[in-house]
Amino acid sequence: MSLFIASAHAQAAGGQPPPGGELFQIGFLVLLFVLFYFIAIRPQRKRQKEHAELVSNLSKGDEVVTSAGIIGKVTALDDNYMVLNVASNVDMKFQRIHVHAVLPKGTLKSIGS
């Protein structure tokens, strides 16, 4: 019986956390958020801004690649959509946000389409 009482006293004495631990935990969480911001959030916002600029600067005659990998020449634009000429007498309508990249002029001729 005295064996159980001794272990109970030992558990009660060691249960207190060291003082100042809460401040360390808050500081660690703040540091973790700042690190996450610079590794994930900031670069993603930069990519979003660059893509929005790319989409807004589209003009008639640009050669583009869509996110699906379709290459074509922009023949018509409106606020949300564009028409791509992907082959002779083949026009396809896409949302502007699906433009992946604008190609240099003459790329379509060099590819052979």
PDB file of N, CA and C in Angstrom:
ATOM      1  N   MET A   1       0.815  -1.185   0.000  1.00  0.00           N
ATOM      2  CA  MET A   1       0.000   0.000   0.000  1.00  0.00           C
ATOM      3  C   MET A   1       0.860   1.250   0.000  1.00  0.00           C
ATOM      4  N   SER A   2       1.963   1.252   0.741  1.00  0.00           N
ATOM      5  CA  SER A   2       2.831   2.433   0.778  1.00  0.00           C
ATOM      6  C   SER A   2       3.494   2.660  -0.585  1.00  0.00           C
ATOM      7  N   LEU A   3       3.591   1.632  -1.398  1.00  0.00           N
ATOM      8  CA  LEU A   3       4.178   1.779  -2.736  1.00  0.00           C
ATOM      9  C   LEU A   3       3.297   2.672  -3.615  1.00  0.00           C
ATOM     10  N   PHE A   4       1.967   2.512  -3.512  1.00  0.00           N
ATOM     11  CA  PHE A   4       1.058   3.325  -4.312  1.00  0.00           C
ATOM     12  C   PHE A   4       1.029   4.777  -3.835  1.00  0.00           C
ATOM     13  N   ILE A   5       1.139   4.999  -2.566  1.00  0.00           N
ATOM     14  CA  ILE A   5       1.112   6.355  -2.030  1.00  0.00           C
ATOM     15  C   ILE A   5       2.366   7.118  -2.452  1.00  0.00           C
ATOM     16  N   ALA A   6       3.483   6.491  -2.467  1.00  0.00           N
ATOM     17  CA  ALA A   6       4.731   7.144  -2.863  1.00  0.00           C
ATOM     18  C   ALA A   6       4.680   7.571  -4.332  1.00  0.00           C
ATOM     19  N   SER A   7       4.118   6.742  -5.193  1.00  0.00           N
ATOM     20  CA  SER A   7       4.044   7.115  -6.608  1.00  0.00           C
ATOM     21  C   SER A   7       3.054   8.261  -6.817  1.00  0.00           C
ATOM     22  N   ALA A   8       2.010   8.333  -6.015  1.00  0.00           N
ATOM     23  CA  ALA A   8       1.056   9.423  -6.139  1.00  0.00           C
ATOM     24  C   ALA A   8       1.703  10.748  -5.755  1.00  0.00           C
ATOM     25  N   HIS A   9       2.542  10.752  -4.740  1.00  0.00           N
ATOM     26  CA  HIS A   9       3.246  11.973  -4.337  1.00  0.00           C
ATOM     27  C   HIS A   9       4.219  12.401  -5.431  1.00  0.00           C
ATOM     28  N   ALA A  10       4.856  11.453  -6.065  1.00  0.00           N
ATOM     29  CA  ALA A  10       5.818  11.779  -7.116  1.00  0.00           C
ATOM     30  C   ALA A  10       5.109  12.374  -8.333  1.00  0.00           C
ATOM     31  N   GLN A  11       3.932  11.899  -8.658  1.00  0.00           N
ATOM     32  CA  GLN A  11       3.201  12.430  -9.807  1.00  0.00           C
ATOM     33  C   GLN A  11       2.712  13.848  -9.534  1.00  0.00           C
ATOM     34  N   ALA A  12       2.267  14.121  -8.349  1.00  0.00           N
ATOM     35  CA  ALA A  12       1.752  15.450  -8.024  1.00  0.00           C
ATOM     36  C   ALA A  12       2.870  16.485  -8.031  1.00  0.00           C
ATOM     37  N   ALA A  13       4.038  16.132  -7.648  1.00  0.00           N
ATOM     38  CA  ALA A  13       5.138  17.088  -7.567  1.00  0.00           C
ATOM     39  C   ALA A  13       5.682  17.423  -8.955  1.00  0.00           C
ATOM     40  N   GLY A  14       5.688  16.503  -9.896  1.00  0.00           N
ATOM     41  CA  GLY A  14       6.279  16.736 -11.215  1.00  0.00           C
ATOM     42  C   GLY A  14       5.299  17.243 -12.252  1.00  0.00           C
ATOM     43  N   GLY A  15       4.081  17.538 -11.921  1.00  0.00           N
ATOM     44  CA  GLY A  15       3.068  17.916 -12.905  1.00  0.00           C
ATOM     45  C   GLY A  15       3.076  19.381 -13.305  1.00  0.00           C
ATOM     46  N   GLN A  16       3.849  20.226 -12.682  1.00  0.00           N
ATOM     47  CA  GLN A  16       3.844  21.655 -12.990  1.00  0.00           C
ATOM     48  C   GLN A  16       4.788  21.948 -14.170  1.00  0.00           C
ATOM     49  N   PRO A  17       4.296  22.692 -15.186  1.00  0.00           N
ATOM     50  CA  PRO A  17       5.177  23.072 -16.299  1.00  0.00           C
ATOM     51  C   PRO A  17       6.138  24.168 -15.861  1.00  0.00           C
ATOM     52  N   PRO A  18       7.272  24.279 -16.499  1.00  0.00           N
ATOM     53  CA  PRO A  18       8.223  25.333 -16.123  1.00  0.00           C
ATOM     54  C   PRO A  18       7.641  26.704 -16.453  1.00  0.00           C
ATOM     55  N   PRO A  19       7.929  27.721 -15.659  1.00  0.00           N
ATOM     56  CA  PRO A  19       7.387  29.056 -15.925  1.00  0.00           C
ATOM     57  C   PRO A  19       7.987  29.637 -17.211  1.00  0.00           C
ATOM     58  N   GLY A  20       7.169  30.418 -17.954  1.00  0.00           N
ATOM     59  CA  GLY A  20       7.645  31.044 -19.186  1.00  0.00           C
ATOM     60  C   GLY A  20       7.439  30.188 -20.419  1.00  0.00           C
ATOM     61  N   GLY A  21       6.878  29.011 -20.281  1.00  0.00           N
ATOM     62  CA  GLY A  21       6.666  28.123 -21.419  1.00  0.00           C
ATOM     63  C   GLY A  21       5.602  28.630 -22.379  1.00  0.00           C
ATOM     64  N   GLU A  22       4.619  29.354 -21.863  1.00  0.00           N
ATOM     65  CA  GLU A  22       3.552  29.872 -22.714  1.00  0.00           C
ATOM     66  C   GLU A  22       4.097  30.911 -23.692  1.00  0.00           C
ATOM     67  N   LEU A  23       4.976  31.765 -23.216  1.00  0.00           N
ATOM     68  CA  LEU A  23       5.576  32.794 -24.061  1.00  0.00           C
ATOM     69  C   LEU A  23       6.410  32.151 -25.170  1.00  0.00           C
ATOM     70  N   PHE A  24       7.114  31.100 -24.858  1.00  0.00           N
ATOM     71  CA  PHE A  24       7.905  30.389 -25.862  1.00  0.00           C
ATOM     72  C   PHE A  24       7.000  29.773 -26.926  1.00  0.00           C
ATOM     73  N   GLN A  25       5.886  29.204 -26.515  1.00  0.00           N
ATOM     74  CA  GLN A  25       4.960  28.594 -27.476  1.00  0.00           C
ATOM     75  C   GLN A  25       4.351  29.644 -28.409  1.00  0.00           C
ATOM     76  N   ILE A  26       3.969  30.783 -27.883  1.00  0.00           N
ATOM     77  CA  ILE A  26       3.406  31.854 -28.709  1.00  0.00           C
ATOM     78  C   ILE A  26       4.461  32.360 -29.687  1.00  0.00           C
ATOM     79  N   GLY A  27       5.671  32.548 -29.210  1.00  0.00           N
ATOM     80  CA  GLY A  27       6.764  32.985 -30.083  1.00  0.00           C
ATOM     81  C   GLY A  27       7.045  31.970 -31.177  1.00  0.00           C
ATOM     82  N   PHE A  28       7.002  30.706 -30.842  1.00  0.00           N
ATOM     83  CA  PHE A  28       7.233  29.650 -31.832  1.00  0.00           C
ATOM     84  C   PHE A  28       6.140  29.655 -32.900  1.00  0.00           C
ATOM     85  N   LEU A  29       4.871  29.837 -32.497  1.00  0.00           N
ATOM     86  CA  LEU A  29       3.774  29.888 -33.468  1.00  0.00           C
ATOM     87  C   LEU A  29       3.895  31.100 -34.394  1.00  0.00           C
ATOM     88  N   VAL A  30       4.283  32.238 -33.839  1.00  0.00           N
ATOM     89  CA  VAL A  30       4.477  33.436 -34.660  1.00  0.00           C
ATOM     90  C   VAL A  30       5.608  33.203 -35.658  1.00  0.00           C
ATOM     91  N   LEU A  31       6.700  32.644 -35.213  1.00  0.00           N
ATOM     92  CA  LEU A  31       7.831  32.344 -36.089  1.00  0.00           C
ATOM     93  C   LEU A  31       7.428  31.346 -37.178  1.00  0.00           C
ATOM     94  N   LEU A  32       6.640  30.363 -36.822  1.00  0.00           N
ATOM     95  CA  LEU A  32       6.172  29.373 -37.788  1.00  0.00           C
ATOM     96  C   LEU A  32       5.281  30.027 -38.837  1.00  0.00           C
ATOM     97  N   PHE A  33       4.391  30.935 -38.450  1.00  0.00           N
ATOM     98  CA  PHE A  33       3.534  31.638 -39.405  1.00  0.00           C
ATOM     99  C   PHE A  33       4.356  32.518 -40.336  1.00  0.00           C
ATOM    100  N   VAL A  34       5.337  33.229 -39.807  1.00  0.00           N
ATOM    101  CA  VAL A  34       6.188  34.086 -40.639  1.00  0.00           C
ATOM    102  C   VAL A  34       6.949  33.241 -41.656  1.00  0.00           C
ATOM    103  N   LEU A  35       7.472  32.124 -41.241  1.00  0.00           N
ATOM    104  CA  LEU A  35       8.180  31.218 -42.147  1.00  0.00           C
ATOM    105  C   LEU A  35       7.238  30.691 -43.229  1.00  0.00           C
ATOM    106  N   PHE A  36       6.047  30.294 -42.843  1.00  0.00           N
ATOM    107  CA  PHE A  36       5.051  29.800 -43.800  1.00  0.00           C
ATOM    108  C   PHE A  36       4.680  30.895 -44.794  1.00  0.00           C
ATOM    109  N   TYR A  37       4.575  32.142 -44.327  1.00  0.00           N
ATOM    110  CA  TYR A  37       4.236  33.257 -45.201  1.00  0.00           C
ATOM    111  C   TYR A  37       5.293  33.421 -46.294  1.00  0.00           C
ATOM    112  N   PHE A  38       6.574  33.402 -45.915  1.00  0.00           N
ATOM    113  CA  PHE A  38       7.632  33.621 -46.895  1.00  0.00           C
ATOM    114  C   PHE A  38       7.873  32.417 -47.788  1.00  0.00           C
ATOM    115  N   ILE A  39       7.532  31.224 -47.345  1.00  0.00           N
ATOM    116  CA  ILE A  39       7.759  30.028 -48.164  1.00  0.00           C
ATOM    117  C   ILE A  39       6.572  29.742 -49.075  1.00  0.00           C
ATOM    118  N   ALA A  40       5.349  29.951 -48.626  1.00  0.00           N
ATOM    119  CA  ALA A  40       4.182  29.530 -49.403  1.00  0.00           C
ATOM    120  C   ALA A  40       3.295  30.680 -49.878  1.00  0.00           C
ATOM    121  N   ILE A  41       2.895  31.560 -49.001  1.00  0.00           N
ATOM    122  CA  ILE A  41       1.889  32.557 -49.347  1.00  0.00           C
ATOM    123  C   ILE A  41       2.439  33.631 -50.286  1.00  0.00           C
ATOM    124  N   ARG A  42       3.585  34.203 -49.966  1.00  0.00           N
ATOM    125  CA  ARG A  42       4.131  35.300 -50.766  1.00  0.00           C
ATOM    126  C   ARG A  42       4.462  34.880 -52.200  1.00  0.00           C
ATOM    127  N   PRO A  43       5.145  33.758 -52.441  1.00  0.00           N
ATOM    128  CA  PRO A  43       5.407  33.360 -53.831  1.00  0.00           C
ATOM    129  C   PRO A  43       4.132  33.061 -54.616  1.00  0.00           C
ATOM    130  N   GLN A  44       3.118  32.497 -53.964  1.00  0.00           N
ATOM    131  CA  GLN A  44       1.870  32.201 -54.657  1.00  0.00           C
ATOM    132  C   GLN A  44       1.163  33.492 -55.069  1.00  0.00           C
ATOM    133  N   ARG A  45       1.151  34.483 -54.214  1.00  0.00           N
ATOM    134  CA  ARG A  45       0.545  35.770 -54.567  1.00  0.00           C
ATOM    135  C   ARG A  45       1.285  36.419 -55.728  1.00  0.00           C
ATOM    136  N   LYS A  46       2.600  36.288 -55.738  1.00  0.00           N
ATOM    137  CA  LYS A  46       3.391  36.846 -56.837  1.00  0.00           C
ATOM    138  C   LYS A  46       3.032  36.168 -58.156  1.00  0.00           C
ATOM    139  N   ARG A  47       2.893  34.841 -58.150  1.00  0.00           N
ATOM    140  CA  ARG A  47       2.502  34.112 -59.362  1.00  0.00           C
ATOM    141  C   ARG A  47       1.099  34.515 -59.815  1.00  0.00           C
ATOM    142  N   GLN A  48       0.179  34.692 -58.871  1.00  0.00           N
ATOM    143  CA  GLN A  48      -1.180  35.110 -59.223  1.00  0.00           C
ATOM    144  C   GLN A  48      -1.178  36.483 -59.876  1.00  0.00           C
ATOM    145  N   LYS A  49      -0.381  37.398 -59.340  1.00  0.00           N
ATOM    146  CA  LYS A  49      -0.309  38.742 -59.890  1.00  0.00           C
ATOM    147  C   LYS A  49       0.279  38.710 -61.308  1.00  0.00           C
ATOM    148  N   GLU A  50       1.329  37.918 -61.528  1.00  0.00           N
ATOM    149  CA  GLU A  50       1.937  37.803 -62.854  1.00  0.00           C
ATOM    150  C   GLU A  50       0.957  37.208 -63.858  1.00  0.00           C
ATOM    151  N   HIS A  51       0.184  36.199 -63.438  1.00  0.00           N
ATOM    152  CA  HIS A  51      -0.783  35.576 -64.340  1.00  0.00           C
ATOM    153  C   HIS A  51      -1.912  36.543 -64.680  1.00  0.00           C
ATOM    154  N   ALA A  52      -2.378  37.309 -63.704  1.00  0.00           N
ATOM    155  CA  ALA A  52      -3.433  38.289 -63.968  1.00  0.00           C
ATOM    156  C   ALA A  52      -2.939  39.348 -64.950  1.00  0.00           C
ATOM    157  N   GLU A  53      -1.690  39.746 -64.824  1.00  0.00           N
ATOM    158  CA  GLU A  53      -1.119  40.718 -65.760  1.00  0.00           C
ATOM    159  C   GLU A  53      -1.008  40.117 -67.162  1.00  0.00           C
ATOM    160  N   LEU A  54      -0.599  38.859 -67.254  1.00  0.00           N
ATOM    161  CA  LEU A  54      -0.495  38.167 -68.543  1.00  0.00           C
ATOM    162  C   LEU A  54      -1.855  38.110 -69.224  1.00  0.00           C
ATOM    163  N   VAL A  55      -2.885  37.750 -68.479  1.00  0.00           N
ATOM    164  CA  VAL A  55      -4.231  37.628 -69.039  1.00  0.00           C
ATOM    165  C   VAL A  55      -4.773  38.994 -69.468  1.00  0.00           C
ATOM    166  N   SER A  56      -4.516  40.018 -68.686  1.00  0.00           N
ATOM    167  CA  SER A  56      -5.039  41.341 -69.034  1.00  0.00           C
ATOM    168  C   SER A  56      -4.320  41.958 -70.226  1.00  0.00           C
ATOM    169  N   ASN A  57      -3.080  41.538 -70.497  1.00  0.00           N
ATOM    170  CA  ASN A  57      -2.313  42.094 -71.609  1.00  0.00           C
ATOM    171  C   ASN A  57      -2.469  41.315 -72.907  1.00  0.00           C
ATOM    172  N   LEU A  58      -3.360  40.338 -72.954  1.00  0.00           N
ATOM    173  CA  LEU A  58      -3.574  39.593 -74.190  1.00  0.00           C
ATOM    174  C   LEU A  58      -4.129  40.507 -75.264  1.00  0.00           C
ATOM    175  N   SER A  59      -3.685  40.260 -76.481  1.00  0.00           N
ATOM    176  CA  SER A  59      -4.216  41.048 -77.592  1.00  0.00           C
ATOM    177  C   SER A  59      -4.405  40.151 -78.805  1.00  0.00           C
ATOM    178  N   LYS A  60      -5.132  40.658 -79.758  1.00  0.00           N
ATOM    179  CA  LYS A  60      -5.411  39.925 -80.982  1.00  0.00           C
ATOM    180  C   LYS A  60      -4.095  39.677 -81.724  1.00  0.00           C
ATOM    181  N   GLY A  61      -3.899  38.440 -82.169  1.00  0.00           N
ATOM    182  CA  GLY A  61      -2.683  38.083 -82.891  1.00  0.00           C
ATOM    183  C   GLY A  61      -1.626  37.422 -82.027  1.00  0.00           C
ATOM    184  N   ASP A  62      -1.794  37.411 -80.711  1.00  0.00           N
ATOM    185  CA  ASP A  62      -0.835  36.734 -79.829  1.00  0.00           C
ATOM    186  C   ASP A  62      -0.915  35.231 -80.025  1.00  0.00           C
ATOM    187  N   GLU A  63       0.228  34.575 -79.962  1.00  0.00           N
ATOM    188  CA  GLU A  63       0.280  33.117 -80.006  1.00  0.00           C
ATOM    189  C   GLU A  63       0.419  32.632 -78.567  1.00  0.00           C
ATOM    190  N   VAL A  64      -0.503  31.754 -78.156  1.00  0.00           N
ATOM    191  CA  VAL A  64      -0.564  31.362 -76.751  1.00  0.00           C
ATOM    192  C   VAL A  64      -0.638  29.849 -76.593  1.00  0.00           C
ATOM    193  N   VAL A  65      -0.322  29.407 -75.389  1.00  0.00           N
ATOM    194  CA  VAL A  65      -0.513  28.025 -74.973  1.00  0.00           C
ATOM    195  C   VAL A  65      -1.523  28.051 -73.838  1.00  0.00           C
ATOM    196  N   THR A  66      -2.543  27.200 -73.907  1.00  0.00           N
ATOM    197  CA  THR A  66      -3.533  27.121 -72.831  1.00  0.00           C
ATOM    198  C   THR A  66      -3.045  26.146 -71.765  1.00  0.00           C
ATOM    199  N   SER A  67      -3.742  26.112 -70.657  1.00  0.00           N
ATOM    200  CA  SER A  67      -3.373  25.192 -69.580  1.00  0.00           C
ATOM    201  C   SER A  67      -3.595  23.740 -69.984  1.00  0.00           C
ATOM    202  N   ALA A  68      -4.389  23.511 -71.029  1.00  0.00           N
ATOM    203  CA  ALA A  68      -4.598  22.153 -71.533  1.00  0.00           C
ATOM    204  C   ALA A  68      -3.528  21.758 -72.544  1.00  0.00           C
ATOM    205  N   GLY A  69      -2.639  22.704 -72.901  1.00  0.00           N
ATOM    206  CA  GLY A  69      -1.574  22.403 -73.843  1.00  0.00           C
ATOM    207  C   GLY A  69      -1.924  22.711 -75.286  1.00  0.00           C
ATOM    208  N   ILE A  70      -3.036  23.363 -75.534  1.00  0.00           N
ATOM    209  CA  ILE A  70      -3.451  23.705 -76.893  1.00  0.00           C
ATOM    210  C   ILE A  70      -2.757  24.992 -77.305  1.00  0.00           C
ATOM    211  N   ILE A  71      -2.130  24.960 -78.481  1.00  0.00           N
ATOM    212  CA  ILE A  71      -1.412  26.116 -79.000  1.00  0.00           C
ATOM    213  C   ILE A  71      -2.249  26.742 -80.107  1.00  0.00           C
ATOM    214  N   GLY A  72      -2.380  28.047 -80.079  1.00  0.00           N
ATOM    215  CA  GLY A  72      -3.150  28.716 -81.111  1.00  0.00           C
ATOM    216  C   GLY A  72      -2.898  30.198 -81.140  1.00  0.00           C
ATOM    217  N   LYS A  73      -3.521  30.854 -82.109  1.00  0.00           N
ATOM    218  CA  LYS A  73      -3.397  32.293 -82.291  1.00  0.00           C
ATOM    219  C   LYS A  73      -4.716  32.949 -81.902  1.00  0.00           C
ATOM    220  N   VAL A  74      -4.643  33.992 -81.079  1.00  0.00           N
ATOM    221  CA  VAL A  74      -5.828  34.696 -80.615  1.00  0.00           C
ATOM    222  C   VAL A  74      -6.425  35.471 -81.786  1.00  0.00           C
ATOM    223  N   THR A  75      -7.704  35.203 -82.090  1.00  0.00           N
ATOM    224  CA  THR A  75      -8.374  35.905 -83.185  1.00  0.00           C
ATOM    225  C   THR A  75      -9.463  36.840 -82.689  1.00  0.00           C
ATOM    226  N   ALA A  76      -9.972  36.631 -81.494  1.00  0.00           N
ATOM    227  CA  ALA A  76     -10.997  37.517 -80.933  1.00  0.00           C
ATOM    228  C   ALA A  76     -10.915  37.480 -79.417  1.00  0.00           C
ATOM    229  N   LEU A  77     -11.220  38.613 -78.798  1.00  0.00           N
ATOM    230  CA  LEU A  77     -11.187  38.731 -77.338  1.00  0.00           C
ATOM    231  C   LEU A  77     -12.415  39.470 -76.852  1.00  0.00           C
ATOM    232  N   ASP A  78     -12.902  39.080 -75.677  1.00  0.00           N
ATOM    233  CA  ASP A  78     -13.849  39.904 -74.932  1.00  0.00           C
ATOM    234  C   ASP A  78     -13.421  39.873 -73.477  1.00  0.00           C
ATOM    235  N   ASP A  79     -14.286  40.279 -72.558  1.00  0.00           N
ATOM    236  CA  ASP A  79     -13.869  40.404 -71.159  1.00  0.00           C
ATOM    237  C   ASP A  79     -13.404  39.092 -70.546  1.00  0.00           C
ATOM    238  N   ASN A  80     -14.111  38.002 -70.808  1.00  0.00           N
ATOM    239  CA  ASN A  80     -13.796  36.732 -70.155  1.00  0.00           C
ATOM    240  C   ASN A  80     -13.363  35.628 -71.104  1.00  0.00           C
ATOM    241  N   TYR A  81     -13.581  35.788 -72.390  1.00  0.00           N
ATOM    242  CA  TYR A  81     -13.320  34.710 -73.336  1.00  0.00           C
ATOM    243  C   TYR A  81     -12.407  35.168 -74.461  1.00  0.00           C
ATOM    244  N   MET A  82     -11.781  34.203 -75.125  1.00  0.00           N
ATOM    245  CA  MET A  82     -10.971  34.461 -76.300  1.00  0.00           C
ATOM    246  C   MET A  82     -11.225  33.347 -77.306  1.00  0.00           C
ATOM    247  N   VAL A  83     -11.016  33.647 -78.566  1.00  0.00           N
ATOM    248  CA  VAL A  83     -11.168  32.654 -79.620  1.00  0.00           C
ATOM    249  C   VAL A  83      -9.781  32.380 -80.172  1.00  0.00           C
ATOM    250  N   LEU A  84      -9.397  31.103 -80.198  1.00  0.00           N
ATOM    251  CA  LEU A  84      -8.095  30.696 -80.713  1.00  0.00           C
ATOM    252  C   LEU A  84      -8.274  30.003 -82.046  1.00  0.00           C
ATOM    253  N   ASN A  85      -7.428  30.355 -82.979  1.00  0.00           N
ATOM    254  CA  ASN A  85      -7.364  29.645 -84.245  1.00  0.00           C
ATOM    255  C   ASN A  85      -6.274  28.599 -84.058  1.00  0.00           C
ATOM    256  N   VAL A  86      -6.654  27.320 -83.972  1.00  0.00           N
ATOM    257  CA  VAL A  86      -5.692  26.245 -83.703  1.00  0.00           C
ATOM    258  C   VAL A  86      -5.258  25.519 -84.969  1.00  0.00           C
ATOM    259  N   ALA A  87      -6.017  25.656 -86.049  1.00  0.00           N
ATOM    260  CA  ALA A  87      -5.669  25.089 -87.353  1.00  0.00           C
ATOM    261  C   ALA A  87      -6.475  25.857 -88.393  1.00  0.00           C
ATOM    262  N   SER A  88      -6.215  25.593 -89.647  1.00  0.00           N
ATOM    263  CA  SER A  88      -6.970  26.320 -90.665  1.00  0.00           C
ATOM    264  C   SER A  88      -8.449  25.943 -90.548  1.00  0.00           C
ATOM    265  N   ASN A  89      -9.284  26.946 -90.462  1.00  0.00           N
ATOM    266  CA  ASN A  89     -10.744  26.808 -90.328  1.00  0.00           C
ATOM    267  C   ASN A  89     -11.179  26.128 -89.029  1.00  0.00           C
ATOM    268  N   VAL A  90     -10.340  26.142 -88.005  1.00  0.00           N
ATOM    269  CA  VAL A  90     -10.709  25.565 -86.707  1.00  0.00           C
ATOM    270  C   VAL A  90     -10.501  26.634 -85.637  1.00  0.00           C
ATOM    271  N   ASP A  91     -11.598  27.158 -85.118  1.00  0.00           N
ATOM    272  CA  ASP A  91     -11.551  28.141 -84.041  1.00  0.00           C
ATOM    273  C   ASP A  91     -12.160  27.530 -82.792  1.00  0.00           C
ATOM    274  N   MET A  92     -11.511  27.782 -81.661  1.00  0.00           N
ATOM    275  CA  MET A  92     -11.993  27.262 -80.379  1.00  0.00           C
ATOM    276  C   MET A  92     -12.105  28.426 -79.400  1.00  0.00           C
ATOM    277  N   LYS A  93     -13.132  28.376 -78.565  1.00  0.00           N
ATOM    278  CA  LYS A  93     -13.361  29.433 -77.591  1.00  0.00           C
ATOM    279  C   LYS A  93     -12.927  28.947 -76.212  1.00  0.00           C
ATOM    280  N   PHE A  94     -12.131  29.782 -75.520  1.00  0.00           N
ATOM    281  CA  PHE A  94     -11.606  29.452 -74.199  1.00  0.00           C
ATOM    282  C   PHE A  94     -11.819  30.624 -73.260  1.00  0.00           C
ATOM    283  N   GLN A  95     -11.814  30.329 -71.976  1.00  0.00           N
ATOM    284  CA  GLN A  95     -11.773  31.392 -70.986  1.00  0.00           C
ATOM    285  C   GLN A  95     -10.361  31.962 -70.976  1.00  0.00           C
ATOM    286  N   ARG A  96     -10.258  33.263 -70.788  1.00  0.00           N
ATOM    287  CA  ARG A  96      -8.943  33.916 -70.812  1.00  0.00           C
ATOM    288  C   ARG A  96      -8.032  33.428 -69.689  1.00  0.00           C
ATOM    289  N   ILE A  97      -8.618  33.055 -68.561  1.00  0.00           N
ATOM    290  CA  ILE A  97      -7.784  32.653 -67.417  1.00  0.00           C
ATOM    291  C   ILE A  97      -7.026  31.361 -67.672  1.00  0.00           C
ATOM    292  N   HIS A  98      -7.396  30.635 -68.739  1.00  0.00           N
ATOM    293  CA  HIS A  98      -6.726  29.369 -69.024  1.00  0.00           C
ATOM    294  C   HIS A  98      -5.503  29.520 -69.912  1.00  0.00           C
ATOM    295  N   VAL A  99      -5.087  30.749 -70.169  1.00  0.00           N
ATOM    296  CA  VAL A  99      -3.839  30.964 -70.907  1.00  0.00           C
ATOM    297  C   VAL A  99      -2.690  30.648 -69.966  1.00  0.00           C
ATOM    298  N   HIS A 100      -1.805  29.789 -70.432  1.00  0.00           N
ATOM    299  CA  HIS A 100      -0.646  29.415 -69.620  1.00  0.00           C
ATOM    300  C   HIS A 100       0.544  30.317 -69.928  1.00  0.00           C
ATOM    301  N   ALA A 101       0.762  30.597 -71.215  1.00  0.00           N
ATOM    302  CA  ALA A 101       1.908  31.419 -71.607  1.00  0.00           C
ATOM    303  C   ALA A 101       1.644  32.038 -72.967  1.00  0.00           C
ATOM    304  N   VAL A 102       2.291  33.168 -73.193  1.00  0.00           N
ATOM    305  CA  VAL A 102       2.284  33.799 -74.507  1.00  0.00           C
ATOM    306  C   VAL A 102       3.594  33.425 -75.180  1.00  0.00           C
ATOM    307  N   LEU A 103       3.490  32.893 -76.387  1.00  0.00           N
ATOM    308  CA  LEU A 103       4.669  32.441 -77.128  1.00  0.00           C
ATOM    309  C   LEU A 103       5.244  33.583 -77.962  1.00  0.00           C
ATOM    310  N   PRO A 104       6.531  33.503 -78.294  1.00  0.00           N
ATOM    311  CA  PRO A 104       7.104  34.505 -79.192  1.00  0.00           C
ATOM    312  C   PRO A 104       6.458  34.415 -80.573  1.00  0.00           C
ATOM    313  N   LYS A 105       6.401  35.547 -81.267  1.00  0.00           N
ATOM    314  CA  LYS A 105       5.798  35.578 -82.603  1.00  0.00           C
ATOM    315  C   LYS A 105       6.550  34.635 -83.529  1.00  0.00           C
ATOM    316  N   GLY A 106       5.798  33.885 -84.341  1.00  0.00           N
ATOM    317  CA  GLY A 106       6.392  32.959 -85.282  1.00  0.00           C
ATOM    318  C   GLY A 106       6.570  31.542 -84.764  1.00  0.00           C
ATOM    319  N   THR A 107       6.183  31.294 -83.531  1.00  0.00           N
ATOM    320  CA  THR A 107       6.337  29.954 -82.964  1.00  0.00           C
ATOM    321  C   THR A 107       5.456  28.952 -83.673  1.00  0.00           C
ATOM    322  N   LEU A 108       4.242  29.351 -84.027  1.00  0.00           N
ATOM    323  CA  LEU A 108       3.325  28.421 -84.693  1.00  0.00           C
ATOM    324  C   LEU A 108       3.878  27.985 -86.055  1.00  0.00           C
ATOM    325  N   LYS A 109       4.512  28.905 -86.787  1.00  0.00           N
ATOM    326  CA  LYS A 109       5.088  28.544 -88.088  1.00  0.00           C
ATOM    327  C   LYS A 109       6.270  27.610 -87.914  1.00  0.00           C
ATOM    328  N   SER A 110       7.070  27.817 -86.881  1.00  0.00           N
ATOM    329  CA  SER A 110       8.239  26.967 -86.666  1.00  0.00           C
ATOM    330  C   SER A 110       7.837  25.549 -86.219  1.00  0.00           C
ATOM    331  N   ILE A 111       6.677  25.430 -85.566  1.00  0.00           N
ATOM    332  CA  ILE A 111       6.202  24.121 -85.142  1.00  0.00           C
ATOM    333  C   ILE A 111       5.656  23.346 -86.356  1.00  0.00           C
ATOM    334  N   GLY A 112       5.086  24.073 -87.318  1.00  0.00           N
ATOM    335  CA  GLY A 112       4.605  23.428 -88.517  1.00  0.00           C
ATOM    336  C   GLY A 112       3.100  23.340 -88.627  1.00  0.00           C
ATOM    337  N   SER A 113       2.380  24.165 -87.883  1.00  0.00           N
ATOM    338  CA  SER A 113       0.921  24.109 -88.000  1.00  0.00           C
ATOM    339  C   SER A 113       0.385  25.219 -88.821  1.00  0.00           C
TER     340      SER A 113
END
